[in-house]
Short mmCIF file of C-alpha atoms in Angstrom, two decimals:
data_model
loop_
_atom_site.label_atom_id
_atom_site.label_comp_id
_atom_site.label_asym_id
_atom_site.label_seq_id
_atom_site.Cartn_x
_atom_site.Cartn_y
_atom_site.Cartn_z
CA MET G 1 86.39 36.69 69.59
CA GLY G 2 83.55 39.04 68.27
CA ARG G 3 83.82 41.21 71.27
CA THR G 4 87.59 41.33 71.23
CA SER G 5 87.79 42.29 67.57
CA ASP G 6 85.39 45.04 68.30
CA ALA G 7 87.56 46.46 71.03
CA ARG G 8 90.60 46.55 68.80
CA GLU G 9 88.62 48.40 66.16
CA LYS G 10 87.39 50.86 68.88
CA ILE G 11 90.95 51.45 70.10
CA LEU G 12 92.19 52.04 66.47
CA GLY G 13 89.31 54.40 65.71
CA ALA G 14 89.74 56.34 68.87
CA ALA G 15 93.60 56.49 68.35
CA HIS G 16 93.11 57.71 64.75
CA SER G 17 90.79 60.53 65.71
CA LEU G 18 92.88 61.60 68.72
CA ILE G 19 96.12 61.42 66.54
CA GLU G 20 94.41 63.71 63.85
CA LEU G 21 93.32 66.13 66.49
CA ARG G 22 96.38 66.43 68.76
CA GLY G 23 99.18 64.31 67.34
CA TYR G 24 100.79 61.11 68.70
CA SER G 25 103.10 62.47 71.63
CA ALA G 26 100.35 64.17 73.57
CA LEU G 27 98.27 61.07 73.91
CA GLY G 28 98.18 58.57 76.59
CA VAL G 29 96.93 54.91 76.64
CA ALA G 30 94.45 55.82 79.34
CA GLU G 31 92.98 58.62 77.22
CA ILE G 32 92.72 56.39 74.23
CA CYS G 33 90.92 53.78 76.10
CA ARG G 34 88.54 56.17 77.75
CA THR G 35 87.67 57.54 74.20
CA ALA G 36 87.32 54.07 72.89
CA GLY G 37 85.11 52.96 75.72
CA VAL G 38 87.20 50.04 76.47
CA PRO G 39 88.96 48.93 79.76
CA LYS G 40 92.78 49.89 79.80
CA GLY G 41 93.64 46.10 80.25
CA SER G 42 92.29 45.59 76.62
CA PHE G 43 95.01 47.88 75.18
CA TYR G 44 97.95 45.64 76.03
CA TYR G 45 96.04 42.52 74.98
CA PHE G 46 95.91 44.01 71.24
CA PHE G 47 98.87 46.30 71.15
CA GLU G 48 102.43 45.79 72.76
CA SER G 49 103.13 49.41 72.96
CA LYS G 50 101.83 52.78 72.03
CA GLU G 51 104.15 52.76 69.09
CA ALA G 52 102.62 49.63 67.92
CA LEU G 53 99.47 51.32 67.95
CA ALA G 54 100.63 54.09 65.99
CA LEU G 55 101.86 51.46 63.36
CA ALA G 56 98.43 50.01 63.24
CA VAL G 57 96.73 53.48 62.88
CA ILE G 58 99.18 54.13 59.95
CA ASP G 59 98.61 50.72 58.18
CA ASP G 60 94.90 51.00 58.68
CA GLN G 61 94.84 54.57 57.13
CA TRP G 62 97.02 53.46 54.36
CA ALA G 63 94.93 50.48 53.47
CA THR G 64 92.05 52.93 52.80
CA GLN G 65 94.10 55.46 50.91
CA ARG G 66 95.86 52.94 48.83
CA SER G 67 92.52 51.50 47.65
CA ASP G 68 91.36 55.12 46.88
CA TRP G 69 94.64 56.05 45.10
CA THR G 70 94.61 52.62 43.26
CA ARG G 71 90.88 53.25 41.94
CA VAL G 72 91.83 56.67 40.79
CA LEU G 73 95.23 56.26 39.40
CA LYS G 74 94.66 52.97 37.72
CA SER G 75 91.51 53.99 36.05
CA ASP G 76 90.63 53.88 32.40
CA ALA G 77 90.88 57.83 32.27
CA GLN G 78 93.54 59.71 30.48
CA PRO G 79 96.69 59.78 32.61
CA LEU G 80 96.68 63.56 33.36
CA GLN G 81 93.01 63.32 34.19
CA ARG G 82 93.73 60.62 36.89
CA LEU G 83 96.05 63.04 38.49
CA ARG G 84 93.49 65.62 38.42
CA GLN G 85 90.94 63.31 39.98
CA LEU G 86 93.37 62.58 42.73
CA PHE G 87 93.86 66.30 43.75
CA GLU G 88 90.13 66.89 43.44
CA GLU G 89 89.39 63.94 45.81
CA THR G 90 92.08 65.03 48.20
CA GLU G 91 90.61 68.59 48.35
CA ALA G 92 87.06 67.07 48.90
CA GLU G 93 88.30 64.83 51.45
CA GLN G 94 89.98 67.66 53.57
CA LEU G 95 86.88 69.81 53.01
CA ALA G 96 84.62 67.05 54.44
CA GLY G 97 86.98 66.73 57.31
CA GLN G 98 86.69 70.51 57.91
CA GLN G 99 82.95 70.41 57.91
CA ASN G 100 82.78 67.59 60.33
CA CYS G 101 85.42 68.65 62.91
CA GLY G 102 85.86 72.30 62.31
CA THR G 103 89.39 71.99 61.38
CA VAL G 104 91.37 70.80 58.36
CA SER G 105 93.20 67.77 59.81
CA GLY G 106 95.82 67.61 56.96
CA CYS G 107 97.52 64.26 55.88
CA LEU G 108 98.12 61.76 58.72
CA PHE G 109 101.32 60.52 57.13
CA GLY G 110 102.65 64.04 56.74
CA ASN G 111 101.79 64.82 60.10
CA LEU G 112 103.34 61.87 61.70
CA THR G 113 106.54 62.38 59.50
CA LEU G 114 107.26 65.70 61.03
CA GLU G 115 106.24 64.69 64.43
CA MET G 116 107.61 61.15 64.76
CA SER G 117 110.10 60.22 61.98
CA ASN G 118 113.21 61.41 63.97
CA GLN G 119 112.06 59.46 67.16
CA THR G 120 111.28 56.01 66.08
CA GLU G 121 112.86 54.19 63.25
CA ALA G 122 109.88 51.67 62.89
CA VAL G 123 107.49 54.54 62.20
CA ARG G 124 110.05 56.25 59.73
CA THR G 125 110.38 53.10 57.79
CA ARG G 126 106.71 52.43 57.48
CA LEU G 127 106.05 56.06 56.44
CA GLN G 128 109.09 55.92 53.82
CA GLU G 129 107.28 52.78 52.46
CA ILE G 130 104.09 54.48 52.11
CA PHE G 131 105.43 57.63 50.34
CA ASP G 132 107.61 55.36 48.13
CA ALA G 133 104.29 53.51 47.11
CA GLN G 134 102.61 56.88 46.47
CA VAL G 135 105.51 58.26 44.46
CA ASP G 136 105.53 54.84 42.46
CA MET G 137 101.91 55.28 41.69
CA VAL G 138 102.30 58.69 40.45
CA ASP G 139 105.39 57.80 38.45
CA THR G 140 103.51 55.06 36.55
CA VAL G 141 101.09 57.74 35.52
CA ILE G 142 103.51 60.18 34.56
CA THR G 143 105.35 57.59 32.61
CA GLU G 144 102.21 56.96 30.71
CA ALA G 145 101.77 60.40 30.03
CA LEU G 146 105.15 60.85 28.87
CA ALA G 147 104.63 58.05 26.33
CA ARG G 148 101.74 59.89 24.90
CA GLY G 149 103.67 63.17 24.56
CA GLU G 150 101.68 65.00 27.20
CA VAL G 151 104.52 65.90 29.63
CA THR G 152 108.09 66.78 29.21
CA VAL G 153 109.90 65.64 32.29
CA SER G 154 113.40 64.15 32.11
CA ASP G 155 113.19 61.98 35.26
CA THR G 156 109.66 60.63 35.97
CA ARG G 157 110.47 59.44 39.43
CA ALA G 158 111.93 62.72 40.39
CA ALA G 159 108.86 64.46 38.85
CA ALA G 160 106.57 62.14 40.72
CA ARG G 161 108.14 62.82 44.16
CA SER G 162 107.77 66.61 43.39
CA VAL G 163 104.25 66.35 42.77
CA VAL G 164 103.70 64.44 45.93
CA ALA G 165 105.89 66.91 47.64
CA GLN G 166 103.62 69.78 46.37
CA LEU G 167 100.71 67.87 47.63
CA GLU G 168 102.23 67.46 51.25
CA GLY G 169 103.16 71.25 51.06
CA GLN G 170 99.79 72.47 49.90
CA VAL G 171 97.97 70.14 52.65
CA LEU G 172 100.27 71.62 55.34
CA PHE G 173 99.02 75.14 54.08
CA ALA G 174 95.48 73.83 54.07
CA LYS G 175 95.74 72.76 57.76
CA LEU G 176 97.51 75.81 58.98
CA TYR G 177 94.96 78.31 57.41
CA ASN G 178 92.31 75.85 58.11
CA ASN G 179 91.24 76.46 54.65
CA ALA G 180 90.86 73.26 52.22
CA SER G 181 90.19 75.51 49.10
CA GLN G 182 93.76 76.34 48.91
CA LEU G 183 94.20 72.77 47.52
CA GLY G 184 92.68 74.07 44.09
CA ALA G 185 96.33 75.13 43.23
CA LEU G 186 97.32 71.49 43.13
CA TRP G 187 96.37 70.74 39.61
CA THR G 188 97.71 73.60 37.89
CA ASN G 189 100.88 73.22 39.83
CA CYS G 190 101.06 69.72 38.60
CA LEU G 191 100.84 70.78 35.12
CA ALA G 192 103.59 73.12 35.62
CA LEU G 193 105.93 70.70 37.42
CA LEU G 194 105.26 68.06 34.59
CA GLY G 195 105.92 70.70 31.81
CA ALA G 196 102.47 69.62 30.61
CA ASP G 197 101.12 71.33 27.39
CA SER G 198 98.04 72.97 28.69
CA PRO G 199 97.95 76.58 27.34
CA HIS G 200 94.47 77.21 28.56
CA VAL G 201 95.41 76.80 32.46
CA PRO G 202 97.43 79.36 34.00
CA THR G 203 100.54 78.09 35.67
CA ALA G 204 100.62 78.27 39.46
CA ALA G 205 97.14 79.96 39.93
CA MET W 1 120.11 90.66 85.43
CA GLY W 2 123.23 89.14 83.62
CA ARG W 3 122.43 85.71 85.26
CA THR W 4 118.85 85.90 84.72
CA SER W 5 118.99 86.77 80.92
CA ASP W 6 121.70 83.86 80.54
CA ALA W 7 119.13 81.35 82.02
CA ARG W 8 116.49 82.45 79.73
CA GLU W 9 118.69 82.04 76.71
CA LYS W 10 119.77 78.49 77.97
CA ILE W 11 116.15 77.65 78.32
CA LEU W 12 115.32 78.85 74.77
CA GLY W 13 118.34 76.94 73.38
CA ALA W 14 117.45 73.74 75.15
CA ALA W 15 113.86 73.80 74.17
CA HIS W 16 114.74 74.74 70.45
CA SER W 17 117.12 71.56 70.33
CA LEU W 18 114.56 69.39 72.09
CA ILE W 19 111.64 70.45 69.97
CA GLU W 20 113.90 69.82 66.62
CA LEU W 21 114.64 66.43 67.97
CA ARG W 22 111.33 65.16 69.43
CA GLY W 23 108.67 67.65 68.82
CA TYR W 24 106.70 69.99 71.25
CA SER W 25 104.10 67.67 73.06
CA ALA W 26 106.61 65.14 73.94
CA LEU W 27 108.62 67.55 76.31
CA GLY W 28 108.15 68.30 79.85
CA VAL W 29 109.30 71.49 81.65
CA ALA W 30 111.50 69.52 83.94
CA GLU W 31 113.45 67.97 80.99
CA ILE W 32 113.92 71.34 79.45
CA CYS W 33 115.28 72.87 82.66
CA ARG W 34 117.49 69.82 83.09
CA THR W 35 118.98 70.11 79.56
CA ALA W 36 119.38 73.80 80.04
CA GLY W 37 121.08 73.34 83.34
CA VAL W 38 118.67 75.92 85.20
CA PRO W 39 116.61 75.30 88.27
CA LYS W 40 112.91 74.58 87.46
CA GLY W 41 111.85 77.69 89.31
CA SER W 42 113.57 79.66 86.62
CA PHE W 43 111.27 78.43 84.03
CA TYR W 44 108.12 80.16 85.28
CA TYR W 45 110.02 83.39 86.03
CA PHE W 46 110.65 83.72 82.14
CA PHE W 47 107.79 81.89 80.73
CA GLU W 48 104.41 81.59 82.05
CA SER W 49 103.59 78.33 80.25
CA LYS W 50 105.16 75.85 77.95
CA GLU W 51 103.06 77.30 75.26
CA ALA W 52 104.66 80.72 75.91
CA LEU W 53 108.05 79.09 75.52
CA ALA W 54 106.92 77.42 72.22
CA LEU W 55 106.02 80.98 70.99
CA ALA W 56 109.33 82.37 72.05
CA VAL W 57 111.26 79.48 70.40
CA ILE W 58 109.32 80.33 67.08
CA ASP W 59 109.96 84.01 67.35
CA ASP W 60 113.61 83.31 68.08
CA GLN W 61 113.97 81.07 64.96
CA TRP W 62 112.22 83.45 62.76
CA ALA W 63 114.17 86.40 63.71
CA THR W 64 117.30 84.57 62.61
CA GLN W 65 115.58 83.15 59.51
CA ARG W 66 113.87 86.42 58.64
CA SER W 67 117.28 87.96 58.60
CA ASP W 68 118.81 85.30 56.30
CA TRP W 69 115.78 85.42 53.85
CA THR W 70 115.93 89.24 53.86
CA ARG W 71 119.64 89.13 52.98
CA VAL W 72 119.16 86.63 50.27
CA LEU W 73 115.83 87.92 48.87
CA LYS W 74 116.53 91.53 48.89
CA SER W 75 120.11 91.40 47.48
CA ASP W 76 121.30 93.07 44.27
CA ALA W 77 121.31 89.73 42.24
CA GLN W 78 118.88 89.00 39.52
CA PRO W 79 115.40 87.84 40.91
CA LEU W 80 115.49 84.35 39.94
CA GLN W 81 119.07 84.00 41.15
CA ARG W 82 118.04 85.28 44.60
CA LEU W 83 115.35 82.30 44.70
CA ARG W 84 118.11 79.95 43.59
CA GLN W 85 120.28 81.17 46.48
CA LEU W 86 117.57 80.75 48.91
CA PHE W 87 117.04 77.13 47.94
CA GLU W 88 120.84 76.40 48.11
CA GLU W 89 121.18 77.93 51.48
CA THR W 90 118.16 75.80 52.64
CA GLU W 91 119.74 72.53 51.56
CA ALA W 92 123.18 73.60 52.96
CA GLU W 93 121.48 74.30 56.42
CA GLN W 94 119.67 71.03 56.38
CA LEU W 95 122.83 69.12 55.44
CA ALA W 96 124.73 70.92 58.06
CA GLY W 97 122.13 69.85 60.69
CA GLN W 98 122.29 66.25 59.45
CA GLN W 99 125.87 66.29 59.82
CA ASN W 100 125.71 67.88 63.39
CA CYS W 101 122.93 65.74 64.71
CA GLY W 102 122.73 62.57 62.54
CA THR W 103 119.30 63.52 61.27
CA VAL W 104 117.70 66.19 59.04
CA SER W 105 115.56 68.14 61.35
CA GLY W 106 113.42 69.86 58.87
CA CYS W 107 111.72 73.16 59.21
CA LEU W 108 110.82 74.10 62.57
CA PHE W 109 107.76 76.01 61.29
CA GLY W 110 106.61 73.16 59.31
CA ASN W 111 107.05 70.75 62.14
CA LEU W 112 105.13 72.86 64.61
CA THR W 113 102.24 73.42 61.95
CA LEU W 114 101.66 69.77 61.50
CA GLU W 115 102.06 69.08 65.34
CA MET W 116 100.38 72.22 67.05
CA SER W 117 98.34 74.27 64.66
CA ASN W 118 95.14 72.48 65.48
CA GLN W 119 95.77 72.54 69.17
CA THR W 120 96.56 76.11 70.06
CA GLU W 121 95.30 79.18 68.29
CA ALA W 122 98.27 81.34 69.52
CA VAL W 123 100.62 79.10 67.78
CA ARG W 124 98.68 78.69 64.79
CA THR W 125 98.35 82.69 64.27
CA ARG W 126 102.02 82.99 64.84
CA LEU W 127 102.92 80.38 62.19
CA GLN W 128 100.33 81.86 59.89
CA GLU W 129 102.07 85.29 60.31
CA ILE W 130 105.37 83.64 59.51
CA PHE W 131 104.26 81.79 56.40
CA ASP W 132 102.46 84.94 55.16
CA ALA W 133 105.81 86.86 55.59
CA GLN W 134 107.70 84.35 53.68
CA VAL W 135 105.13 84.24 50.96
CA ASP W 136 105.29 88.06 50.85
CA MET W 137 108.90 87.99 50.37
CA VAL W 138 108.83 85.34 47.53
CA ASP W 139 105.90 87.32 45.97
CA THR W 140 108.05 90.48 45.77
CA VAL W 141 110.84 88.80 44.00
CA ILE W 142 108.41 86.82 41.40
CA THR W 143 106.86 90.27 40.76
CA GLU W 144 110.22 91.76 39.94
CA ALA W 145 110.92 88.65 37.64
CA LEU W 146 107.57 89.14 36.07
CA ALA W 147 108.30 92.71 35.18
CA ARG W 148 111.58 91.60 33.60
CA GLY W 149 109.58 89.00 31.61
CA GLU W 150 111.45 86.00 33.20
CA VAL W 151 108.28 84.15 34.49
CA THR W 152 104.94 83.60 33.14
CA VAL W 153 102.62 83.43 36.33
CA SER W 154 99.10 84.80 36.26
CA ASP W 155 98.88 85.43 39.93
CA THR W 156 102.24 86.16 41.78
CA ARG W 157 100.98 85.62 45.29
CA ALA W 158 99.45 82.14 44.48
CA ALA W 159 102.72 81.38 42.71
CA ALA W 160 104.75 82.43 45.64
CA ARG W 161 102.67 80.13 47.95
CA SER W 162 103.19 77.26 45.61
CA VAL W 163 106.95 77.90 45.72
CA VAL W 164 106.91 77.91 49.58
CA ALA W 165 104.47 74.83 49.66
CA GLN W 166 106.94 73.03 47.51
CA LEU W 167 109.86 73.97 49.73
CA GLU W 168 107.95 72.58 52.78
CA GLY W 169 106.98 69.46 51.00
CA GLN W 170 110.56 68.72 50.00
CA VAL W 171 111.95 69.50 53.32
CA LEU W 172 109.35 67.03 54.84
CA PHE W 173 110.79 64.30 52.52
CA ALA W 174 114.34 65.31 53.17
CA LYS W 175 113.45 64.70 56.91
CA LEU W 176 111.68 61.55 56.33
CA TYR W 177 114.46 59.91 54.22
CA ASN W 178 117.12 61.78 56.26
CA ASN W 179 118.53 62.86 53.04
CA ALA W 180 119.17 66.57 52.37
CA SER W 181 120.24 66.20 48.98
CA GLN W 182 116.70 65.58 47.78
CA LEU W 183 116.50 69.43 48.22
CA GLY W 184 118.39 69.66 44.82
CA ALA W 185 115.06 69.49 43.06
CA LEU W 186 113.83 72.79 44.58
CA TRP W 187 115.34 75.02 41.97
CA THR W 188 114.33 73.28 38.99
CA ASN W 189 110.78 72.78 40.43
CA CYS W 190 110.59 76.57 41.19
CA LEU W 191 111.52 77.31 37.53
CA ALA W 192 108.73 74.98 36.41
CA LEU W 193 106.18 76.37 38.80
CA LEU W 194 106.89 79.91 37.71
CA GLY W 195 106.91 79.11 33.94
CA ALA W 196 110.43 80.36 33.63
CA ASP W 197 112.05 80.49 30.50
CA SER W 198 115.00 78.36 31.22
CA PRO W 199 115.37 75.73 28.34
CA HIS W 200 118.71 74.45 29.59
CA VAL W 201 117.32 73.15 33.09
CA PRO W 202 115.23 70.09 32.71
CA THR W 203 111.85 70.47 34.54
CA ALA W 204 111.19 68.57 37.91
CA ALA W 205 114.44 66.81 37.73
#
């Protein structure tokens, strides 16, 4: 059992790295197994298809990211400060990826949304659930900020969706220009989108 | 010459449709030619590689979209109204695509950015040029609005990039949820990002 679990983790890790580098469609099972250093027969022992592997990679990444988002967005800090920390950690993570691999890899969920959501309903549904969960978490923080009179939105859920959309759009640009520092705009844009009272921070700068 | 030009257009059209449906990596030259109804030999007469075809599809789409953006963003309307029209046309176009194909196909440039920009430098460079041009066009409009005292941004280029990033992020969500009506948030979000004085429009709604 120890060895087979290890093989599953190796396949997941290799698939994650390869999907980040080249996307899902371009990959074959043989290449994934070669990169993972496991025999090709192992693949179908753990995953019934390449799509099942994609879902496992997505779940694995979301387990890590949800834990990070929960730590940040449910901390004891003031609501807007929690959002700021989320953006700062996102920028730091993309920058670390750039330093390790030479390229900004972007957001796995955004990448797979644009590549796969129109091709497989199982992946589309899973990615919808993840973005719904992200929007829920941001919505909760915005609702707290609204109760404290720190923001002026009329619809907290729509505002949360816009904040996450802005995050995805800016991460797309960070990937395109291979420049994670563009993510510095996220915090000021978030304040602007939320109608936050923060006169010392220029909007959209 | 008439027949060969026709074949090139057929290949371009088939490739565009297939890339919108399934992305670039998943496609093979044989399938593109089969869909286009041209012999496979024709392909290499017109395109030296699949990457060259991708660049031609991108250029073709940008020629159309640049013409649309120019018509809207350089019209005689007031600056912010021009931006509003751009968002309304974007929403209408995604809605029309949804009605024709059953799915919101999203933005070809955004899709290819997330799928291909880390794989081929030629595609990355072309997509950077296109997004640079989009940001330039929006920047010009914001600069006009700023001169009229209608917005309060401190850096028009950063603001333009944020507006385009928001557009890409919301189009990503429209594709994921297969729901073009989510793009209705673009205009109010744009006003918020620009610090526009428009008290009758709720922010981020």
